JSON list of C-alpha atoms in Angstrom, two decimals:
[
{"chain": "A", "resi": 737, "resn": "ALA", "atom": "CA", "xyz": [0.00, 0.00, 0.00]},
{"chain": "A", "resi": 738, "resn": "ASN", "atom": "CA", "xyz": [2.89, 2.36, 0.70]},
{"chain": "A", "resi": 739, "resn": "ASP", "atom": "CA", "xyz": [5.11, 1.14, -2.13]},
{"chain": "A", "resi": 740, "resn": "PRO", "atom": "CA", "xyz": [6.18, 4.16, -4.22]},
{"chain": "A", "resi": 741, "resn": "ASN", "atom": "CA", "xyz": [6.84, 1.97, -7.28]},
{"chain": "A", "resi": 742, "resn": "CYS", "atom": "CA", "xyz": [3.35, 0.50, -7.08]},
{"chain": "A", "resi": 743, "resn": "ALA", "atom": "CA", "xyz": [1.85, 3.98, -6.66]},
{"chain": "A", "resi": 744, "resn": "ARG", "atom": "CA", "xyz": [3.78, 5.26, -9.69]},
{"chain": "A", "resi": 745, "resn": "ASP", "atom": "CA", "xyz": [2.66, 2.27, -11.79]},
{"chain": "A", "resi": 746, "resn": "ALA", "atom": "CA", "xyz": [-0.95, 2.76, -10.72]},
{"chain": "A", "resi": 747, "resn": "THR", "atom": "CA", "xyz": [-0.81, 6.46, -11.57]},
{"chain": "A", "resi": 748, "resn": "GLU", "atom": "CA", "xyz": [0.64, 5.71, -15.02]},
{"chain": "A", "resi": 749, "resn": "THR", "atom": "CA", "xyz": [-1.98, 3.06, -15.70]},
{"chain": "A", "resi": 750, "resn": "ALA", "atom": "CA", "xyz": [-4.80, 5.37, -14.63]},
{"chain": "A", "resi": 751, "resn": "ALA", "atom": "CA", "xyz": [-3.45, 8.18, -16.82]},
{"chain": "A", "resi": 752, "resn": "SER", "atom": "CA", "xyz": [-3.40, 5.91, -19.88]},
{"chain": "A", "resi": 753, "resn": "SER", "atom": "CA", "xyz": [-6.95, 4.59, -19.32]},
{"chain": "A", "resi": 754, "resn": "ILE", "atom": "CA", "xyz": [-10.01, 6.08, -20.96]},
{"chain": "A", "resi": 755, "resn": "ASP", "atom": "CA", "xyz": [-13.69, 5.26, -20.69]},
{"chain": "A", "resi": 756, "resn": "ILE", "atom": "CA", "xyz": [-15.46, 4.18, -23.87]},
{"chain": "A", "resi": 757, "resn": "ALA", "atom": "CA", "xyz": [-17.88, 7.13, -23.65]},
{"chain": "A", "resi": 758, "resn": "ASP", "atom": "CA", "xyz": [-14.98, 9.58, -23.58]},
{"chain": "A", "resi": 759, "resn": "LEU", "atom": "CA", "xyz": [-13.39, 7.84, -26.56]},
{"chain": "A", "resi": 760, "resn": "LEU", "atom": "CA", "xyz": [-16.63, 7.82, -28.55]},
{"chain": "A", "resi": 761, "resn": "ALA", "atom": "CA", "xyz": [-17.25, 11.48, -27.71]},
{"chain": "A", "resi": 762, "resn": "ARG", "atom": "CA", "xyz": [-13.99, 12.30, -29.54]},
{"chain": "A", "resi": 763, "resn": "LEU", "atom": "CA", "xyz": [-15.11, 10.50, -32.69]},
{"chain": "A", "resi": 764, "resn": "PRO", "atom": "CA", "xyz": [-17.69, 11.69, -35.20]},
{"chain": "A", "resi": 765, "resn": "LEU", "atom": "CA", "xyz": [-21.04, 10.01, -34.63]},
{"chain": "A", "resi": 766, "resn": "GLU", "atom": "CA", "xyz": [-22.21, 7.82, -37.47]},
{"chain": "A", "resi": 767, "resn": "GLN", "atom": "CA", "xyz": [-25.33, 9.07, -39.13]},
{"chain": "A", "resi": 768, "resn": "ARG", "atom": "CA", "xyz": [-28.27, 7.45, -37.46]},
{"chain": "A", "resi": 769, "resn": "THR", "atom": "CA", "xyz": [-29.34, 4.78, -39.91]},
{"chain": "A", "resi": 770, "resn": "ALA", "atom": "CA", "xyz": [-31.85, 2.96, -37.74]},
{"chain": "A", "resi": 771, "resn": "THR", "atom": "CA", "xyz": [-35.40, 4.11, -37.16]},
{"chain": "A", "resi": 772, "resn": "LEU", "atom": "CA", "xyz": [-35.63, 3.87, -33.41]},
{"chain": "A", "resi": 773, "resn": "PRO", "atom": "CA", "xyz": [-38.63, 4.20, -31.18]},
{"chain": "A", "resi": 774, "resn": "ALA", "atom": "CA", "xyz": [-38.70, 7.16, -28.82]},
{"chain": "A", "resi": 775, "resn": "LEU", "atom": "CA", "xyz": [-37.14, 5.63, -25.74]},
{"chain": "A", "resi": 776, "resn": "ASN", "atom": "CA", "xyz": [-36.79, 6.94, -22.22]},
{"chain": "A", "resi": 777, "resn": "VAL", "atom": "CA", "xyz": [-33.39, 5.76, -21.04]},
{"chain": "A", "resi": 778, "resn": "ALA", "atom": "CA", "xyz": [-32.64, 5.87, -17.32]},
{"chain": "A", "resi": 779, "resn": "TYR", "atom": "CA", "xyz": [-28.88, 6.26, -16.99]},
{"chain": "A", "resi": 780, "resn": "HIS", "atom": "CA", "xyz": [-26.93, 4.87, -14.04]},
{"chain": "A", "resi": 781, "resn": "ALA", "atom": "CA", "xyz": [-23.49, 6.47, -13.78]},
{"chain": "A", "resi": 782, "resn": "PRO", "atom": "CA", "xyz": [-21.02, 3.88, -12.45]},
{"chain": "A", "resi": 783, "resn": "CYS", "atom": "CA", "xyz": [-18.92, 4.73, -9.41]},
{"chain": "A", "resi": 784, "resn": "SER", "atom": "CA", "xyz": [-15.80, 3.89, -11.41]},
{"chain": "A", "resi": 785, "resn": "LEU", "atom": "CA", "xyz": [-16.57, 6.87, -13.65]},
{"chain": "A", "resi": 786, "resn": "GLN", "atom": "CA", "xyz": [-18.10, 9.46, -11.38]},
{"chain": "A", "resi": 787, "resn": "HIS", "atom": "CA", "xyz": [-15.98, 8.85, -8.28]},
{"chain": "A", "resi": 788, "resn": "GLY", "atom": "CA", "xyz": [-12.89, 6.96, -9.49]},
{"chain": "A", "resi": 789, "resn": "GLN", "atom": "CA", "xyz": [-12.16, 8.82, -12.73]},
{"chain": "A", "resi": 790, "resn": "GLN", "atom": "CA", "xyz": [-14.14, 11.98, -11.94]},
{"chain": "A", "resi": 791, "resn": "ARG", "atom": "CA", "xyz": [-15.83, 11.70, -15.36]},
{"chain": "A", "resi": 792, "resn": "LYS", "atom": "CA", "xyz": [-19.41, 12.83, -15.76]},
{"chain": "A", "resi": 793, "resn": "GLY", "atom": "CA", "xyz": [-21.75, 13.59, -18.64]},
{"chain": "A", "resi": 794, "resn": "ALA", "atom": "CA", "xyz": [-20.14, 11.98, -21.70]},
{"chain": "A", "resi": 795, "resn": "ALA", "atom": "CA", "xyz": [-22.41, 8.92, -21.78]},
{"chain": "A", "resi": 796, "resn": "GLU", "atom": "CA", "xyz": [-25.55, 10.94, -21.20]},
{"chain": "A", "resi": 797, "resn": "THR", "atom": "CA", "xyz": [-24.61, 13.39, -23.95]},
{"chain": "A", "resi": 798, "resn": "LEU", "atom": "CA", "xyz": [-23.89, 10.61, -26.45]},
{"chain": "A", "resi": 799, "resn": "LEU", "atom": "CA", "xyz": [-27.23, 8.94, -25.75]},
{"chain": "A", "resi": 800, "resn": "GLN", "atom": "CA", "xyz": [-29.05, 12.26, -26.20]},
{"chain": "A", "resi": 801, "resn": "GLU", "atom": "CA", "xyz": [-27.17, 13.03, -29.43]},
{"chain": "A", "resi": 802, "resn": "VAL", "atom": "CA", "xyz": [-28.47, 9.85, -31.07]},
{"chain": "A", "resi": 803, "resn": "GLY", "atom": "CA", "xyz": [-32.04, 10.63, -30.06]},
{"chain": "A", "resi": 804, "resn": "PHE", "atom": "CA", "xyz": [-32.70, 8.96, -26.72]},
{"chain": "A", "resi": 805, "resn": "SER", "atom": "CA", "xyz": [-34.39, 10.82, -23.89]},
{"chain": "A", "resi": 806, "resn": "VAL", "atom": "CA", "xyz": [-32.04, 10.45, -20.91]},
{"chain": "A", "resi": 807, "resn": "LEU", "atom": "CA", "xyz": [-33.39, 10.39, -17.37]},
{"chain": "A", "resi": 808, "resn": "LEU", "atom": "CA", "xyz": [-31.26, 10.53, -14.22]},
{"chain": "A", "resi": 809, "resn": "PRO", "atom": "CA", "xyz": [-32.42, 8.88, -11.01]},
{"chain": "A", "resi": 810, "resn": "ARG", "atom": "CA", "xyz": [-32.55, 10.46, -7.58]},
{"chain": "A", "resi": 811, "resn": "GLU", "atom": "CA", "xyz": [-29.34, 9.91, -5.65]},
{"chain": "A", "resi": 812, "resn": "SER", "atom": "CA", "xyz": [-27.49, 9.26, -8.90]},
{"chain": "A", "resi": 813, "resn": "HIS", "atom": "CA", "xyz": [-24.20, 9.64, -7.04]},
{"chain": "A", "resi": 814, "resn": "VAL", "atom": "CA", "xyz": [-24.95, 6.63, -4.79]},
{"chain": "A", "resi": 815, "resn": "CYS", "atom": "CA", "xyz": [-23.48, 3.21, -5.64]},
{"chain": "A", "resi": 816, "resn": "CYS", "atom": "CA", "xyz": [-25.74, 0.47, -7.02]},
{"chain": "A", "resi": 817, "resn": "GLY", "atom": "CA", "xyz": [-24.00, -2.05, -4.79]},
{"chain": "A", "resi": 818, "resn": "ALA", "atom": "CA", "xyz": [-21.83, -3.78, -7.40]},
{"chain": "A", "resi": 819, "resn": "ALA", "atom": "CA", "xyz": [-18.54, -1.99, -6.60]},
{"chain": "A", "resi": 820, "resn": "GLY", "atom": "CA", "xyz": [-16.06, -4.63, -7.74]},
{"chain": "A", "resi": 821, "resn": "SER", "atom": "CA", "xyz": [-15.88, -7.41, -5.15]},
{"chain": "A", "resi": 822, "resn": "TYR", "atom": "CA", "xyz": [-18.46, -5.70, -2.93]},
{"chain": "A", "resi": 823, "resn": "THR", "atom": "CA", "xyz": [-21.18, -8.13, -3.99]},
{"chain": "A", "resi": 824, "resn": "LEU", "atom": "CA", "xyz": [-19.02, -10.98, -2.65]},
{"chain": "A", "resi": 825, "resn": "LEU", "atom": "CA", "xyz": [-17.58, -9.35, 0.46]},
{"chain": "A", "resi": 826, "resn": "GLN", "atom": "CA", "xyz": [-20.63, -7.36, 1.62]},
{"chain": "A", "resi": 827, "resn": "PRO", "atom": "CA", "xyz": [-23.62, -9.15, 0.03]},
{"chain": "A", "resi": 828, "resn": "GLU", "atom": "CA", "xyz": [-26.31, -7.86, 2.40]},
{"chain": "A", "resi": 829, "resn": "LEU", "atom": "CA", "xyz": [-25.28, -4.23, 2.02]},
{"chain": "A", "resi": 830, "resn": "SER", "atom": "CA", "xyz": [-24.82, -4.75, -1.72]},
{"chain": "A", "resi": 831, "resn": "ASP", "atom": "CA", "xyz": [-28.38, -6.08, -2.00]},
{"chain": "A", "resi": 832, "resn": "ARG", "atom": "CA", "xyz": [-29.79, -3.13, -0.04]},
{"chain": "A", "resi": 833, "resn": "LEU", "atom": "CA", "xyz": [-27.96, -0.63, -2.25]},
{"chain": "A", "resi": 834, "resn": "ARG", "atom": "CA", "xyz": [-29.20, -2.40, -5.38]},
{"chain": "A", "resi": 835, "resn": "ALA", "atom": "CA", "xyz": [-32.81, -2.38, -4.14]},
{"chain": "A", "resi": 836, "resn": "ARG", "atom": "CA", "xyz": [-32.57, 1.34, -3.39]},
{"chain": "A", "resi": 837, "resn": "LYS", "atom": "CA", "xyz": [-31.06, 2.11, -6.81]},
{"chain": "A", "resi": 838, "resn": "GLN", "atom": "CA", "xyz": [-33.64, -0.06, -8.57]},
{"chain": "A", "resi": 839, "resn": "GLU", "atom": "CA", "xyz": [-36.44, 1.78, -6.76]},
{"chain": "A", "resi": 840, "resn": "HIS", "atom": "CA", "xyz": [-35.10, 5.13, -7.97]},
{"chain": "A", "resi": 841, "resn": "LEU", "atom": "CA", "xyz": [-34.69, 3.81, -11.52]},
{"chain": "A", "resi": 842, "resn": "ARG", "atom": "CA", "xyz": [-38.20, 2.31, -11.62]},
{"chain": "A", "resi": 843, "resn": "ALA", "atom": "CA", "xyz": [-39.66, 5.62, -10.42]},
{"chain": "A", "resi": 844, "resn": "LEU", "atom": "CA", "xyz": [-38.54, 7.17, -13.72]},
{"chain": "A", "resi": 845, "resn": "THR", "atom": "CA", "xyz": [-40.71, 4.66, -15.66]},
{"chain": "A", "resi": 846, "resn": "PRO", "atom": "CA", "xyz": [-38.01, 4.15, -18.29]},
{"chain": "A", "resi": 847, "resn": "ASP", "atom": "CA", "xyz": [-38.14, 1.87, -21.30]},
{"chain": "A", "resi": 848, "resn": "VAL", "atom": "CA", "xyz": [-34.58, 0.79, -20.65]},
{"chain": "A", "resi": 849, "resn": "ILE", "atom": "CA", "xyz": [-31.76, 1.31, -18.15]},
{"chain": "A", "resi": 850, "resn": "ALA", "atom": "CA", "xyz": [-28.28, 2.10, -19.43]},
{"chain": "A", "resi": 851, "resn": "THR", "atom": "CA", "xyz": [-24.93, 2.14, -17.69]},
{"chain": "A", "resi": 852, "resn": "GLY", "atom": "CA", "xyz": [-21.28, 2.24, -18.68]},
{"chain": "A", "resi": 853, "resn": "ASN", "atom": "CA", "xyz": [-20.13, -0.62, -16.44]},
{"chain": "A", "resi": 854, "resn": "VAL", "atom": "CA", "xyz": [-20.81, -4.31, -17.04]},
{"chain": "A", "resi": 855, "resn": "GLY", "atom": "CA", "xyz": [-20.67, -5.04, -13.29]},
{"chain": "A", "resi": 856, "resn": "CYS", "atom": "CA", "xyz": [-23.39, -2.46, -12.64]},
{"chain": "A", "resi": 857, "resn": "GLN", "atom": "CA", "xyz": [-25.35, -3.75, -15.62]},
{"chain": "A", "resi": 858, "resn": "THR", "atom": "CA", "xyz": [-25.40, -7.33, -14.34]},
{"chain": "A", "resi": 859, "resn": "HIS", "atom": "CA", "xyz": [-26.07, -6.33, -10.75]},
{"chain": "A", "resi": 860, "resn": "LEU", "atom": "CA", "xyz": [-28.93, -3.95, -11.57]},
{"chain": "A", "resi": 861, "resn": "ALA", "atom": "CA", "xyz": [-30.60, -6.38, -13.97]},
{"chain": "A", "resi": 862, "resn": "ASP", "atom": "CA", "xyz": [-31.19, -8.92, -11.20]},
{"chain": "A", "resi": 863, "resn": "GLY", "atom": "CA", "xyz": [-34.93, -8.83, -10.52]},
{"chain": "A", "resi": 864, "resn": "LEU", "atom": "CA", "xyz": [-35.52, -5.50, -12.27]},
{"chain": "A", "resi": 865, "resn": "HIS", "atom": "CA", "xyz": [-37.74, -6.77, -15.13]},
{"chain": "A", "resi": 866, "resn": "LEU", "atom": "CA", "xyz": [-36.50, -4.03, -17.47]},
{"chain": "A", "resi": 867, "resn": "PRO", "atom": "CA", "xyz": [-33.77, -4.25, -20.09]},
{"chain": "A", "resi": 868, "resn": "VAL", "atom": "CA", "xyz": [-30.45, -3.11, -18.62]},
{"chain": "A", "resi": 869, "resn": "LEU", "atom": "CA", "xyz": [-27.91, -2.36, -21.34]},
{"chain": "A", "resi": 870, "resn": "HIS", "atom": "CA", "xyz": [-24.41, -1.03, -21.70]},
{"chain": "A", "resi": 871, "resn": "ILE", "atom": "CA", "xyz": [-24.43, 2.35, -23.44]},
{"chain": "A", "resi": 872, "resn": "VAL", "atom": "CA", "xyz": [-22.42, 0.86, -26.32]},
{"chain": "A", "resi": 873, "resn": "GLN", "atom": "CA", "xyz": [-25.33, -1.47, -27.12]},
{"chain": "A", "resi": 874, "resn": "LEU", "atom": "CA", "xyz": [-27.71, 1.48, -27.47]},
{"chain": "A", "resi": 875, "resn": "LEU", "atom": "CA", "xyz": [-25.22, 3.56, -29.46]},
{"chain": "A", "resi": 876, "resn": "ASP", "atom": "CA", "xyz": [-24.56, 0.63, -31.80]},
{"chain": "A", "resi": 877, "resn": "TRP", "atom": "CA", "xyz": [-28.30, 0.14, -32.34]},
{"chain": "A", "resi": 878, "resn": "ALA", "atom": "CA", "xyz": [-28.76, 3.86, -33.02]},
{"chain": "A", "resi": 879, "resn": "SER", "atom": "CA", "xyz": [-26.06, 3.77, -35.70]},
{"chain": "A", "resi": 880, "resn": "GLY", "atom": "CA", "xyz": [-27.61, 0.85, -37.57]},
{"chain": "A", "resi": 881, "resn": "GLY", "atom": "CA", "xyz": [-26.42, -2.13, -35.53]},
{"chain": "A", "resi": 882, "resn": "PRO", "atom": "CA", "xyz": [-28.68, -4.91, -34.32]},
{"chain": "A", "resi": 883, "resn": "ARG", "atom": "CA", "xyz": [-31.44, -4.40, -31.82]},
{"chain": "A", "resi": 884, "resn": "PRO", "atom": "CA", "xyz": [-30.12, -5.49, -28.41]},
{"chain": "A", "resi": 885, "resn": "PRO", "atom": "CA", "xyz": [-31.32, -9.00, -27.57]},
{"chain": "A", "resi": 886, "resn": "GLU", "atom": "CA", "xyz": [-32.63, -7.79, -24.21]},
{"chain": "A", "resi": 887, "resn": "PHE", "atom": "CA", "xyz": [-35.57, -6.32, -26.14]},
{"chain": "A", "resi": 888, "resn": "ALA", "atom": "CA", "xyz": [-36.62, -9.76, -27.39]},
{"chain": "A", "resi": 889, "resn": "ARG", "atom": "CA", "xyz": [-39.20, -10.05, -24.62]},
{"chain": "A", "resi": 890, "resn": "PRO", "atom": "CA", "xyz": [-41.44, -7.30, -23.28]},
{"chain": "A", "resi": 891, "resn": "PRO", "atom": "CA", "xyz": [-40.72, -5.80, -19.88]},
{"chain": "A", "resi": 892, "resn": "ALA", "atom": "CA", "xyz": [-42.91, -7.24, -17.13]},
{"chain": "A", "resi": 893, "resn": "ASN", "atom": "CA", "xyz": [-44.77, -3.95, -16.70]},
{"chain": "A", "resi": 894, "resn": "GLN", "atom": "CA", "xyz": [-45.75, -3.30, -20.33]},
{"chain": "A", "resi": 895, "resn": "PRO", "atom": "CA", "xyz": [-46.29, -5.21, -23.57]},
{"chain": "A", "resi": 896, "resn": "MET", "atom": "CA", "xyz": [-43.66, -4.54, -26.22]},
{"chain": "A", "resi": 897, "resn": "HIS", "atom": "CA", "xyz": [-46.21, -3.51, -28.86]},
{"chain": "A", "resi": 898, "resn": "GLU", "atom": "CA", "xyz": [-47.84, -0.72, -26.85]},
{"chain": "A", "resi": 899, "resn": "LYS", "atom": "CA", "xyz": [-44.90, 1.49, -25.99]},
{"chain": "A", "resi": 900, "resn": "GLY", "atom": "CA", "xyz": [-41.73, -0.54, -25.89]},
{"chain": "A", "resi": 901, "resn": "PRO", "atom": "CA", "xyz": [-38.98, -0.77, -28.48]},
{"chain": "A", "resi": 902, "resn": "GLN", "atom": "CA", "xyz": [-40.17, -1.86, -31.91]},
{"chain": "A", "resi": 903, "resn": "ALA", "atom": "CA", "xyz": [-37.25, -1.28, -34.28]}
]
């Protein structure tokens, strides 16, 4: 923990790392080739981005630029409970944090939940009954890629044909 060589290596690694949303924000967006339904996307900002890397806003902006309506939950700064090994080392607390985050996300009545962290994605999806996607899946779909497979079945709270994703 107090090893200066380890600290230097960690600092260099962190400086050379970039989140996919920051990378994509630097590139020109492909023309939107897919006809997408108007979707309300609830965005969960991962702790790794907002607290670890101090990065905020890039994912939300990208999703808005391709035509999604982005909603932010109450207490968006609070962890969803995934936090690396937290689900293994502190399962009860992890479950309580997830339930709280899911409650705030459900309150937005979104069509889909998006996040930039696969750990958060997997953790939040447990019992939520809404599609939970990585932002790259939505951005790929918006630029003509395949519809995410999570939309293959309707969410538990609404039939796919009434309001949910059709494209």
